[in-house]
Amino acid sequence: MTVEINIPPVFQAMVKGVHRIDVNGGTVGECLNEMAAKYPQLKAKLFNKRGKLPHGISIYINGENAFPKPLSKPVRPGDKIYISHIVLGG
Amino acid sequence: MKVNTGKILRINLSTGKVSRESVPESTAAEFIGARGYGVKYLYDEIAPGTDPLGEKNKVIMLAGPLAGTMAQAVSRWIVCTRSPLTGAFARSVCGADFGAWMRFADLEIIIIEGKVDKPSYIHITPDGCKILSAKEIWGKDTRETQAWLNSQHGKDTRTACIGPAGENLVKYAAIVSDRRTAGRCGTGTVMGSKNLKAVAITATRVLHLADPDAYNTLAKEQVKIMGKDGGFLNHKEWGTTSTQDITNAIGIYPVRNFRYGQKVGWQKLVGAEYRKLRVGKMGCYSCPARCGMIHTVTSGMYKGAHSEGPEYESIWAFTGPIDSDNIEASIRADQLCDDYGLDTITTGSTIGFAYELYEKGLINKSDTGGLELIYGKHEPMVALVEKIAMRDGIGDLLAEGTVRAAEKIGKGSDFYTMQVKGLEMPAYEPRGAKSQGYNYATASVGANHCYGYAAQDIFGAPFPHPTDRFDEGNADIVIFNQDDTAANECGVVCAFAARWGWSQLYGKLLAAARGIDLYKDDAYLAQVGDRMFNLERAFNLREGFGRKDDYLPKRIRTEPLHTREAEGEGQMVSHSDEFLDKYYSLRGWTKQGVPTDKKLKELGLDAVIKDIKGK
Ligand code: SF4
């Protein structure tokens, strides 16, 4: 069984409408790296120059906020990762 | 610990009588503050059928119990009244310092009643209140007005005022404080109808907290958490000036009066382009985000235009509806709206409506005074902003909002009014973010994006559960967002800051500020949100609103959306009845959208039952 990553609408628009992908990592960071390898156009959106999540990106695992240190949070097969890209318009 | 329920300043402009009262403890327990107090006092004090522009309507200004303290992003303030644009319940939120200054004057509520004969303004100090002549500032724009008031009353003065649009009773005039506006629903129009130019408060910082020690400990924790939050840091950098990058990419940026969900060439409008014209930042009291980005145009026909903004909604309002990518024109139009005191959303949407009528041949050059309302042409849009504010030529008609304008024009023009309950829709296409759309449909004030912002649909936020943005079945999400917003607006927590990681402290901060422990329970806060929403619904039912008013515009329900390169091509809102049935049932309302007796009793709103019997 794999880990499912749910892609937020704005990133879906960058990967031809793909809404979710399955990956095999043991941590959130490994899963996101696998996703970035598959979709290099997302790399800069998922990691800043220091390899951290850029501001505005939040990660949820099975609905729970992965803050703090989201990239090192462990995940298990069957888990669902949600990437939320909250900018909020006013 | 002494309970601090908040004080009311009541000013009757007809009689000149001024009084101070305290909010009863039971009201504080049930409604917490700000918007909660607003709906409670408006419901109790305005008789059904009150003319929104008559002497009997009231303007209620509200600061929350956290305003003016060291807690961050909690000093915005709220105006409630009966809307002259819609006839429904009106709540409009404003920023800057005025909310904090209300609290420094030991006030949480200012109730303005009656009407004064001659243009006047109210000057409030911690121990007094005077109604003074506004002869010197009547006719002046909001910048000049505030500068004059400061020159009269000194640097410790903050004001909320109207511009010429409010004086001219444009139906969607705003109240302006510094360069921030309580924009929606025509709150400034009601002030204008009372001949009231401004409310000025002169005060210095004093705190009124039930438990200052507990409060300060919590506030320090809030500041610490917020400062590290990625959403906060992003907002500090961009404000909302890059939201159009996302909404265009996903096909929900309304273009040409809600026909398209993406602007051709939208890359010219992205946040990075606005950034090139940024010259500074400003914000609200005690908020380090300072998310109001100030722009100056340095060349071209709009050279010299200077505005705190536009933020996302106003960027859209002056580009999307007229299909323009001219950033400079949007800055100029935004500046004019702030100077004249106009709601940018309804102004832009009403102008977009006029452009479509022109395209369809329902109005022509002789109606527009020679202006050619052709898509992409921004000059007529800028000209129309001024004409609306001054009710000049076709501006007099457009100053009434799209519904009344369509009634006058006839010829089927009502199809092109993009509004719910008479309030024009903001910058998110409902067919591509359906929970956001159904929030427009069911929000008490009409089509308002921040009455229950669907971050689930728009940004993929997975709480309380993830959504498919094209799914019309998420009535529970719409209710969650609306009630959560209502509870936050008792605070008043800025809608952006509510998501910056400190929400678990909110109830505790409220409890320490008021001395009411009930607030510490999140379930209790949710119930207060529900109570407020139900009372707002009852207010609207008394005024004749009901299920028939909970539908999105016909275009949204019958015409497919065109998204160009984005996902969502062909989407429509097709299941309104099923949605409303589900939404009403989850809310404990009848099929007609009326809260049941059981629901009202559960919420302690027994007294309302008789008012809405038979609706
Ligand atoms: S985030 Fe912006 S709108 Fe909200 S309180 Fe701070 S400055 Fe005001």
XYZ file of C-alpha atoms and ligand atoms in Angstrom:
713
model
C 0.000 0.000 0.000
C 1.171 3.499 -0.765
C 0.771 7.011 0.660
C -1.696 9.238 -1.176
C -0.838 12.900 -1.751
C -3.782 15.196 -2.402
C -2.740 18.105 -4.576
C -4.324 21.567 -4.029
C -6.194 23.164 -6.960
C -3.453 25.627 -7.902
C -0.857 22.839 -8.235
C -3.348 20.637 -10.069
C -3.344 23.366 -12.696
C 0.423 22.857 -13.094
C 0.263 19.079 -13.515
C -2.452 18.827 -16.146
C -5.314 18.374 -13.729
C -3.906 15.500 -11.663
C -5.658 15.656 -8.270
C -3.745 13.027 -6.312
C -0.789 10.704 -6.660
C 0.486 7.661 -4.812
C 4.031 7.634 -3.444
C 6.155 5.396 -1.210
C 8.065 7.625 1.218
C 8.368 7.068 4.958
C 8.188 10.763 5.854
C 6.283 13.714 4.449
C 9.558 15.082 3.060
C 10.346 11.833 1.236
C 6.836 11.721 -0.207
C 7.030 15.312 -1.432
C 10.465 14.665 -2.923
C 9.062 11.723 -4.841
C 6.267 13.928 -6.091
C 8.743 16.649 -7.102
C 10.803 14.065 -8.997
C 7.718 13.082 -10.940
C 6.584 16.677 -11.486
C 9.709 18.876 -11.525
C 7.527 21.920 -12.197
C 6.277 21.610 -8.591
C 9.701 21.486 -6.978
C 10.022 25.220 -6.381
C 6.466 25.317 -5.053
C 7.124 22.563 -2.513
C 10.612 23.469 -1.304
C 12.338 26.785 -0.797
C 16.073 27.341 -1.290
C 16.771 25.926 2.156
C 14.797 22.774 1.395
C 11.927 23.810 3.679
C 8.259 24.309 2.820
C 7.650 27.771 1.358
C 5.472 30.182 3.344
C 1.796 29.551 2.745
C 2.106 25.795 2.237
C 0.637 23.661 5.010
C 0.664 19.908 5.276
C -2.035 17.759 6.821
C -1.793 14.026 7.459
C -5.194 12.333 7.539
C -6.743 15.710 8.353
C -4.300 16.604 11.181
C -1.985 19.577 10.770
C 1.598 18.301 10.539
C 3.029 21.531 12.053
C 5.730 21.848 13.456
C 8.507 20.254 11.373
C 6.089 18.842 8.816
C 8.730 17.434 6.455
C 10.134 15.058 9.047
C 6.754 13.703 10.140
C 6.554 9.932 9.549
C 3.824 8.492 7.338
C 2.643 4.946 6.890
C 1.134 3.111 3.934
C -2.528 4.051 3.630
C -2.001 7.573 5.027
C -3.329 10.555 3.148
C -1.272 13.709 2.864
C -3.060 16.943 2.004
C -1.134 19.911 0.729
C -2.903 23.172 1.358
C -1.763 26.325 -0.348
C -3.486 29.030 1.619
C -2.975 32.529 0.406
C -6.425 33.834 1.281
C -7.966 36.518 -0.822
C -9.713 39.413 0.793
C -12.527 38.853 38.767
C -15.004 41.460 37.570
C -16.894 40.606 34.405
C -16.351 43.230 31.724
C -19.258 43.095 29.295
C -18.415 46.249 27.335
C -19.959 49.701 27.200
C -22.390 51.278 24.798
C -22.435 54.896 23.713
C -25.872 55.780 22.372
C -26.200 58.977 20.392
C -29.514 60.267 19.151
C -28.840 62.738 16.360
C -32.444 63.976 16.281
C -32.591 64.968 19.949
C -28.892 65.389 20.688
C -29.252 63.018 23.639
C -26.168 61.002 24.522
C -26.034 58.171 27.043
C -23.689 55.439 28.214
C -24.911 51.965 29.132
C -23.340 48.629 29.947
C -24.098 45.480 27.991
C -26.094 43.075 30.193
C -24.169 39.996 31.309
C -26.672 37.637 29.678
C -26.111 39.320 26.301
C -22.345 39.051 26.751
C -22.664 35.352 27.526
C -24.899 34.635 24.549
C -23.355 36.910 21.917
C -19.756 37.529 23.122
C -19.203 40.826 21.305
C -18.808 42.789 18.046
C -20.875 41.097 15.305
C -22.683 39.101 17.991
C -23.678 42.316 19.753
C -24.418 43.911 16.393
C -27.067 41.427 15.355
C -28.551 41.308 18.860
C -28.979 45.092 19.143
C -30.060 45.576 15.551
C -32.657 42.824 15.815
C -34.033 44.178 19.082
C -33.998 47.856 18.176
C -35.031 48.089 14.530
C -38.672 47.437 13.780
C -39.439 45.305 10.717
C -39.954 47.464 7.650
C -37.733 50.294 8.889
C -36.649 52.453 5.961
C -32.876 51.892 5.669
C -32.430 55.562 4.832
C -35.006 56.817 7.290
C -34.499 58.338 10.698
C -35.348 55.078 12.451
C -32.539 53.005 10.982
C -29.443 52.824 13.161
C -25.730 52.615 12.502
C -24.061 50.354 15.031
C -20.257 50.463 15.243
C -18.660 47.609 17.154
C -15.199 46.836 18.484
C -14.429 43.426 19.934
C -13.303 42.638 23.470
C -9.729 41.959 22.291
C -9.293 45.218 20.367
C -6.573 47.639 21.376
C -4.612 45.034 23.316
C -1.247 43.447 22.620
C -2.901 40.426 20.983
C -2.360 40.700 17.259
C -4.791 41.028 14.350
C -7.836 41.369 16.621
C -8.524 45.105 16.379
C -10.663 45.256 13.277
C -14.147 46.585 13.829
C -17.623 46.054 12.463
C -20.609 48.075 11.326
C -24.144 46.675 11.434
C -27.261 48.310 10.045
C -30.154 47.562 7.724
C -28.676 47.774 4.241
C -30.065 50.383 1.853
C -28.683 48.340 -1.047
C -30.313 45.030 -0.143
C -32.832 45.707 2.614
C -31.263 42.794 4.477
C -29.060 42.565 7.561
C -25.792 44.378 6.922
C -22.439 43.712 8.496
C -19.289 45.211 7.152
C -15.784 44.842 8.567
C -13.146 47.566 8.615
C -9.500 47.757 9.650
C -6.981 50.421 10.681
C -7.003 51.813 14.258
C -10.571 52.886 14.919
C -11.575 49.670 16.728
C -8.662 50.038 19.135
C -9.578 53.679 19.716
C -13.147 52.696 20.576
C -11.748 50.458 23.278
C -9.413 53.182 24.544
C -12.540 55.297 25.012
C -13.979 52.306 26.925
C -16.547 51.578 24.226
C -17.470 48.402 22.416
C -20.670 49.685 20.843
C -21.605 53.038 19.357
C -25.293 53.168 18.451
C -26.185 56.110 16.230
C -29.880 56.882 15.990
C -32.045 59.561 14.391
C -30.969 62.212 11.936
C -29.385 65.606 12.364
C -30.661 68.633 10.368
C -27.305 69.922 9.227
C -24.102 68.120 8.221
C -22.439 67.093 11.460
C -19.843 64.844 12.988
C -19.546 63.163 16.354
C -16.508 63.729 18.530
C -15.958 61.222 21.320
C -13.499 61.371 24.203
C -13.291 58.952 27.148
C -15.554 61.222 29.173
C -17.639 63.044 26.650
C -19.351 63.141 23.299
C -20.320 66.124 21.173
C -22.264 66.532 17.963
C -20.419 69.222 15.988
C -20.854 71.018 12.684
C -19.335 69.344 9.619
C -19.760 72.438 7.486
C -16.018 72.567 6.787
C -15.787 68.985 5.567
C -19.124 68.236 3.880
C -18.278 67.617 0.241
C -14.666 66.777 1.025
C -13.133 63.416 0.212
C -12.185 60.956 2.929
C -8.521 61.980 2.994
C -9.291 65.669 3.355
C -11.964 64.909 5.934
C -9.649 62.871 8.132
C -6.833 65.400 7.819
C -9.186 68.195 8.900
C -10.494 66.216 11.866
C -6.957 65.463 12.968
C -6.069 69.141 12.682
C -9.024 69.964 14.944
C -8.630 67.241 17.536
C -4.961 66.296 17.518
C -2.812 63.309 16.748
C -4.520 61.020 19.249
C -7.633 61.066 17.089
C -8.899 58.329 14.794
C -11.918 58.660 12.577
C -14.489 56.777 10.578
C -16.004 58.924 7.877
C -17.873 59.023 4.612
C -16.900 60.660 1.359
C -19.019 62.352 -1.285
C -20.544 58.983 -2.287
C -22.124 58.632 1.148
C -23.344 62.220 1.076
C -24.871 61.579 -2.356
C -26.580 58.449 -1.024
C -24.934 56.116 -3.501
C -26.506 52.868 -2.344
C -23.164 51.178 -1.776
C -21.185 53.940 -0.105
C -18.527 52.857 2.365
C -17.313 54.061 5.734
C -13.602 54.822 5.542
C -11.069 54.836 8.369
C -7.547 55.830 7.428
C -7.449 54.055 4.043
C -9.431 51.012 5.150
C -13.132 50.638 4.430
C -16.242 49.046 5.800
C -17.128 48.604 2.185
C -20.041 46.320 1.699
C -23.810 46.799 1.993
C -23.975 50.619 1.977
C -23.120 51.356 5.595
C -21.746 54.756 4.481
C -25.055 55.508 2.772
C -26.882 55.148 6.069
C -24.434 57.577 7.686
C -25.029 59.975 4.803
C -28.788 59.707 5.234
C -28.315 60.911 8.808
C -26.213 63.907 7.643
C -23.400 62.356 9.615
C -20.003 62.931 8.025
C -17.758 61.277 10.593
C -17.210 59.820 14.006
C -13.921 60.900 15.571
C -12.445 59.492 18.759
C -9.688 61.192 20.715
C -8.193 58.888 23.317
C -4.954 57.368 24.524
C -4.198 53.748 25.243
C -6.032 52.252 28.200
C -6.888 48.598 28.591
C -10.176 47.267 29.918
C -9.589 43.587 30.632
C -11.187 41.347 33.239
C -8.002 39.370 33.897
C -5.002 41.338 32.550
C -2.352 38.878 33.764
C -3.926 35.818 32.174
C -4.666 37.829 29.082
C -1.116 39.041 28.625
C 0.322 35.550 29.049
C -2.027 34.262 26.355
C -1.338 37.208 24.083
C 2.418 36.614 24.329
C 1.872 33.001 23.301
C -0.301 34.114 20.389
C 2.360 36.551 19.178
C 4.988 33.809 19.350
C 2.952 31.266 17.400
C 1.750 33.714 14.790
C 5.226 35.069 14.111
C 6.417 31.649 12.953
C 3.398 30.673 10.913
C 4.111 30.281 7.199
C 0.698 31.709 6.255
C 1.444 34.833 8.289
C 4.878 35.254 6.722
C 3.420 34.848 3.251
C 0.663 37.338 3.999
C 3.176 39.808 5.372
C 5.067 39.580 2.114
C 2.167 39.758 -0.310
C -1.061 40.641 1.467
C -3.727 39.507 -0.966
C -2.024 41.024 -3.987
C -1.159 37.625 -5.442
C -4.439 35.777 -4.975
C -5.270 36.439 -8.619
C -2.320 34.247 -9.593
C -4.182 31.319 -8.048
C -7.748 32.143 -9.013
C -6.765 32.624 -12.653
C -4.728 29.429 -12.680
C -7.667 27.419 -11.398
C -10.315 29.185 -13.487
C -12.283 31.076 -10.850
C -11.328 34.680 -11.659
C -14.632 36.126 -12.914
C -14.235 37.895 -16.247
C -16.792 39.826 -18.345
C -19.564 39.784 -15.804
C -19.059 36.151 -14.783
C -18.839 34.575 -18.205
C -15.236 33.386 -17.994
C -13.185 32.048 -15.119
C -9.819 33.082 -16.451
C -8.491 36.320 -17.905
C -6.626 35.997 -21.189
C -3.105 37.211 -20.496
C -3.628 37.068 -16.718
C 0.130 36.829 -16.275
C 0.207 40.620 -16.749
C -1.847 40.981 -13.584
C 0.068 38.749 -11.196
C 1.229 39.805 -7.764
C 4.812 40.263 -8.959
C 3.606 42.946 -11.414
C 1.790 44.861 -8.657
C 4.914 44.473 -6.570
C 6.843 46.600 -9.050
C 4.652 49.569 -8.124
C 4.683 48.948 -4.385
C 6.005 51.844 -2.343
C 5.046 50.884 1.185
C 2.757 48.977 3.512
C 0.148 49.762 6.094
C -2.147 47.803 8.323
C -4.390 47.566 11.324
C -3.656 48.258 14.982
C -1.268 45.718 16.515
C -0.801 43.592 13.444
C 2.729 43.057 12.174
C 1.468 41.694 8.861
C 0.676 45.221 7.657
C -0.950 43.626 4.661
C -2.191 46.781 2.952
C 0.239 47.241 0.087
C 0.628 50.837 -1.068
C 1.096 51.415 -4.779
C 2.071 54.483 -6.762
C 1.835 54.843 -10.519
C 4.921 56.587 -11.842
C 4.209 56.951 -15.532
C 1.504 56.952 -18.171
C -1.985 58.367 -18.097
C -2.525 57.429 -14.430
C 0.796 58.855 -13.268
C 0.483 60.016 -9.690
C -2.284 57.559 -8.776
C -1.544 56.369 -5.260
C -3.473 53.889 -3.205
C -3.323 51.636 -0.174
C -4.399 48.767 -2.342
C -5.812 47.503 -4.476
C -6.018 44.229 -2.592
C -7.321 41.111 -4.296
C -11.005 41.986 -4.447
C -10.280 45.456 -5.804
C -7.652 44.196 -8.243
C -10.402 41.988 -9.611
C -13.129 44.636 -9.426
C -11.259 46.949 -11.798
C -9.866 44.337 -14.179
C -12.056 41.216 -14.361
C -15.511 42.732 -14.962
C -14.233 44.899 -17.838
C -11.619 42.398 -19.084
C -8.710 44.790 -18.632
C -5.144 44.023 -17.681
C -4.229 47.595 -16.878
C -2.733 47.603 -13.399
C -2.389 51.390 -13.291
C -6.098 51.866 -14.001
C -6.944 49.496 -11.157
C -4.786 51.526 -8.779
C -6.450 54.761 -9.878
C -9.970 53.311 -9.553
C -9.133 51.920 -6.133
C -7.843 55.300 -5.006
C -10.996 57.005 -6.246
C -13.208 54.532 -4.395
C -11.322 55.166 -1.148
C -11.413 58.929 -1.664
C -15.114 59.060 -2.574
C -16.007 56.310 -0.106
C -17.330 53.540 -2.350
C -17.468 49.757 -2.047
C -14.976 48.590 -4.674
C -16.684 45.231 -5.232
C -20.143 46.564 -6.011
C -18.644 49.478 -7.947
C -16.589 47.165 -10.177
C -19.366 44.638 -10.571
C -21.920 47.331 -11.436
C -19.569 48.769 -14.040
C -19.089 45.247 -15.460
C -22.858 44.942 -15.682
C -22.987 48.232 -17.617
C -20.287 47.012 -20.028
C -22.296 43.897 -20.785
C -25.497 45.880 -21.337
C -23.552 48.076 -23.745
C -22.210 45.029 -25.564
C -25.732 43.603 -25.840
C -27.135 46.919 -27.075
C -29.384 47.406 -24.037
C -27.731 50.752 -23.378
C -25.808 52.912 -25.843
C -23.603 55.955 -26.117
C -26.463 58.336 -25.550
C -27.141 56.630 -22.210
C -23.501 56.653 -21.168
C -22.831 60.287 -22.003
C -20.590 59.285 -24.878
C -18.524 56.686 -23.036
C -17.775 53.587 -25.078
C -18.028 50.678 -22.678
C -15.947 48.263 -24.692
C -14.194 45.351 -22.998
C -10.549 46.015 -22.370
C -11.034 49.796 -22.330
C -10.228 50.981 -18.836
C -10.687 54.743 -19.301
C -14.506 54.554 -19.239
C -14.327 52.379 -16.127
C -12.301 55.016 -14.278
C -14.668 57.726 -15.517
C -17.665 55.720 -14.309
C -16.265 55.445 -10.776
C -16.362 59.241 -10.518
C -19.741 59.498 -12.170
C -21.205 56.957 -9.740
C -19.796 58.759 -6.710
C -21.169 62.086 -7.903
C -24.384 60.607 -9.379
C -23.474 62.265 -12.629
C -25.254 61.143 -15.821
C -25.447 57.360 -16.056
C -23.651 57.317 -12.710
C -26.950 58.293 -11.101
C -28.510 55.060 -12.341
C -25.505 52.868 -11.544
C -25.302 54.381 -8.066
C -28.430 52.377 -7.281
C -26.651 49.009 -7.731
C -27.400 46.454 -10.411
C -30.854 45.320 -9.254
C -32.455 48.765 -9.191
C -30.618 49.792 -12.355
C -31.978 46.723 -14.147
C -35.507 47.491 -12.940
C -35.230 50.922 -14.560
C -33.581 49.743 -17.764
C -35.879 46.738 -18.263
C -35.437 44.787 -21.526
C -34.388 41.658 -19.649
C -31.350 43.359 -18.158
C -32.019 41.701 -14.798
C -30.381 38.556 -16.203
C -27.063 40.388 -16.119
C -27.207 41.363 -12.448
C -24.605 39.196 -10.755
C -25.858 39.412 -7.201
C -27.558 37.562 -4.372
C -30.135 39.381 -2.241
C -29.089 42.521 -4.110
C -25.423 42.374 -3.073
C -23.054 42.012 -6.022
C -20.828 38.942 -6.127
C -17.136 39.223 -5.336
C -14.038 37.808 -7.011
C -14.562 34.056 -6.910
C -16.481 32.272 -9.628
C -19.163 30.138 -7.938
C -19.214 27.498 -10.677
C -15.563 26.644 -9.984
C -15.740 26.764 -6.165
C -19.210 25.639 -5.312
C -19.030 25.772 -1.545
C -17.913 29.373 -1.941
C -20.864 29.915 -4.290
C -23.353 28.427 -1.884
C -21.907 30.617 0.824
C -22.811 33.606 -1.375
C -26.286 32.149 -1.786
C -26.972 31.671 1.895
C -24.932 34.389 3.636
C -27.179 36.727 5.630
C -25.843 39.828 3.868
C -25.982 38.495 0.306
C -23.036 37.554 -1.901
C -20.091 38.077 0.417
C -16.874 36.083 0.075
C -15.747 36.390 3.678
C -18.991 35.372 5.338
C -17.878 31.749 5.123
C -14.795 31.636 2.942
C -14.417 28.173 1.388
C -10.658 27.680 1.752
C -11.395 23.967 1.255
C -12.447 24.505 -2.366
C -10.026 27.269 -3.219
C -6.821 26.253 -1.479
C -7.296 22.575 -0.701
C -7.605 23.106 3.069
C -8.745 19.691 4.344
C -10.628 20.757 7.470
C -13.139 19.859 8.733
C -12.872 17.582 5.704
C -11.517 17.884 2.161
C -13.843 18.871 -0.665
C -14.040 18.476 -4.399
C -14.524 22.083 -5.497
C -17.055 21.137 -8.176
C -19.213 19.166 -5.746
C -22.512 20.818 -4.792
C -23.127 18.591 -1.802
C -21.012 20.249 0.907
C -23.721 21.962 2.914
C -21.922 20.974 6.121
C -18.778 22.797 4.966
C -20.734 25.944 4.104
C -22.342 25.927 7.551
C -19.031 25.228 9.290
C -17.372 28.136 7.494
C -20.240 30.527 8.187
C -20.567 29.716 11.886
C -16.818 29.690 12.405
C -16.591 33.122 10.775
C -19.431 34.432 12.922
C -17.735 33.244 16.110
C -14.427 34.770 14.998
C -16.137 38.075 14.301
C -17.158 38.340 17.951
C -13.404 38.767 18.549
C -12.904 40.471 16.011
C -10.274 38.120 14.590
C -9.026 39.192 11.193
C -10.171 36.570 8.662
C -6.584 36.073 7.504
C -5.121 35.718 10.980
C -7.713 33.148 12.016
C -5.656 30.571 10.140
C -2.256 31.401 11.557
C -1.977 28.571 14.036
C -3.295 30.154 17.260
C -7.022 29.378 17.051
C -6.807 27.218 20.207
C -6.061 30.419 22.169
C -8.996 32.440 20.878
C -11.616 31.306 23.381
C -9.160 31.672 26.250
C -8.302 35.225 25.203
C -11.993 36.083 25.049
C -12.528 34.571 28.486
C -9.643 36.536 30.007
C -10.824 39.763 28.374
C -14.426 39.421 29.546
C -14.175 37.257 32.620
C -16.625 34.731 31.177
C -15.245 31.192 31.238
C -17.905 29.764 28.936
C -15.954 31.093 25.975
C -13.080 28.690 26.604
C -15.116 25.848 25.114
C -14.821 25.643 21.318
C -18.205 23.928 21.067
C -19.715 26.889 22.901
C -18.116 29.314 20.443
C -19.536 27.302 17.546
C -22.964 27.497 19.142
C -22.653 31.277 19.468
C -21.823 31.419 15.746
C -24.920 29.347 15.025
C -27.031 31.582 17.281
C -25.832 34.713 15.506
C -26.472 33.253 12.086
C -29.988 32.220 13.081
C -30.788 35.647 14.487
C -29.523 37.258 11.274
C -31.765 34.873 9.364
C -34.714 35.879 11.517
C -33.924 39.549 10.835
C -34.067 38.855 7.110
C -37.217 36.752 7.367
C -38.949 39.637 9.141
C -38.023 41.805 6.156
C -39.599 39.365 3.684
C -36.515 37.394 2.621
C -36.742 33.621 2.366
C -35.875 30.605 0.262
C -36.522 32.495 -2.977
C -33.581 34.760 -2.112
C -31.090 31.939 -1.536
C -30.315 31.251 -5.187
C -27.282 32.243 -7.189
C -27.887 34.411 -10.281
C -29.597 32.727 -13.219
C -26.442 32.907 -15.354
C -24.559 30.799 -12.807
C -27.342 28.204 -12.844
C -28.032 28.088 -16.577
C -24.887 29.071 -18.497
C -21.763 26.912 -18.587
C -18.590 28.530 -17.273
C -15.741 29.009 -19.730
C -12.366 28.565 -18.120
C -10.112 28.797 -21.169
C -6.989 26.838 -20.146
C -8.074 25.974 -16.616
C -10.040 23.036 -15.276
C -13.790 23.501 -14.890
C -14.908 24.219 -18.465
C -18.670 23.787 -18.766
C -19.353 23.773 -15.029
C -22.713 25.062 -13.801
C -24.500 25.231 -10.498
C -27.306 22.783 -11.180
C -28.521 21.430 -7.864
C -29.578 24.479 -5.897
C -32.776 22.932 -4.594
C -31.077 19.790 -3.365
C -28.373 21.907 -1.771
C -30.847 24.193 -0.011
C -32.895 21.244 1.270
C -29.767 19.738 2.771
C -28.448 23.050 4.106
C -31.774 23.968 5.741
C -32.148 20.532 7.239
C -28.630 20.628 8.744
C -29.323 24.099 10.122
C -32.598 22.958 11.692
C -34.705 25.075 9.342
C -37.912 24.247 7.490
C -38.046 23.660 3.732
C -38.783 27.358 3.409
C -35.589 28.257 5.219
C -37.237 29.269 8.496
C -35.586 28.213 11.772
C -37.887 25.768 13.551
C -39.215 26.525 17.041
C -37.073 23.649 18.302
C -33.928 25.129 16.805
C -34.646 28.589 18.191
C -35.316 27.194 21.656
C -32.068 25.223 21.527
C -30.247 28.495 20.843
C -32.085 30.429 23.528
C -33.833 32.517 20.872
C -37.350 31.734 22.119
C -38.389 35.372 21.801
C -37.849 35.213 18.057
C -40.390 32.440 17.490
C -43.403 34.751 17.378
C -41.644 37.215 15.061
C -41.182 34.714 12.264
C -44.322 32.616 12.695
C -45.907 31.892 9.348
C -42.882 32.958 7.268
S -3.654 40.798 8.377
Fe -4.000 42.748 7.341
S -6.247 43.066 7.469
Fe -5.686 41.510 8.981
S -5.383 42.657 10.872
Fe -3.368 42.436 9.874
S -3.097 44.307 8.670
Fe -5.285 44.154 9.198
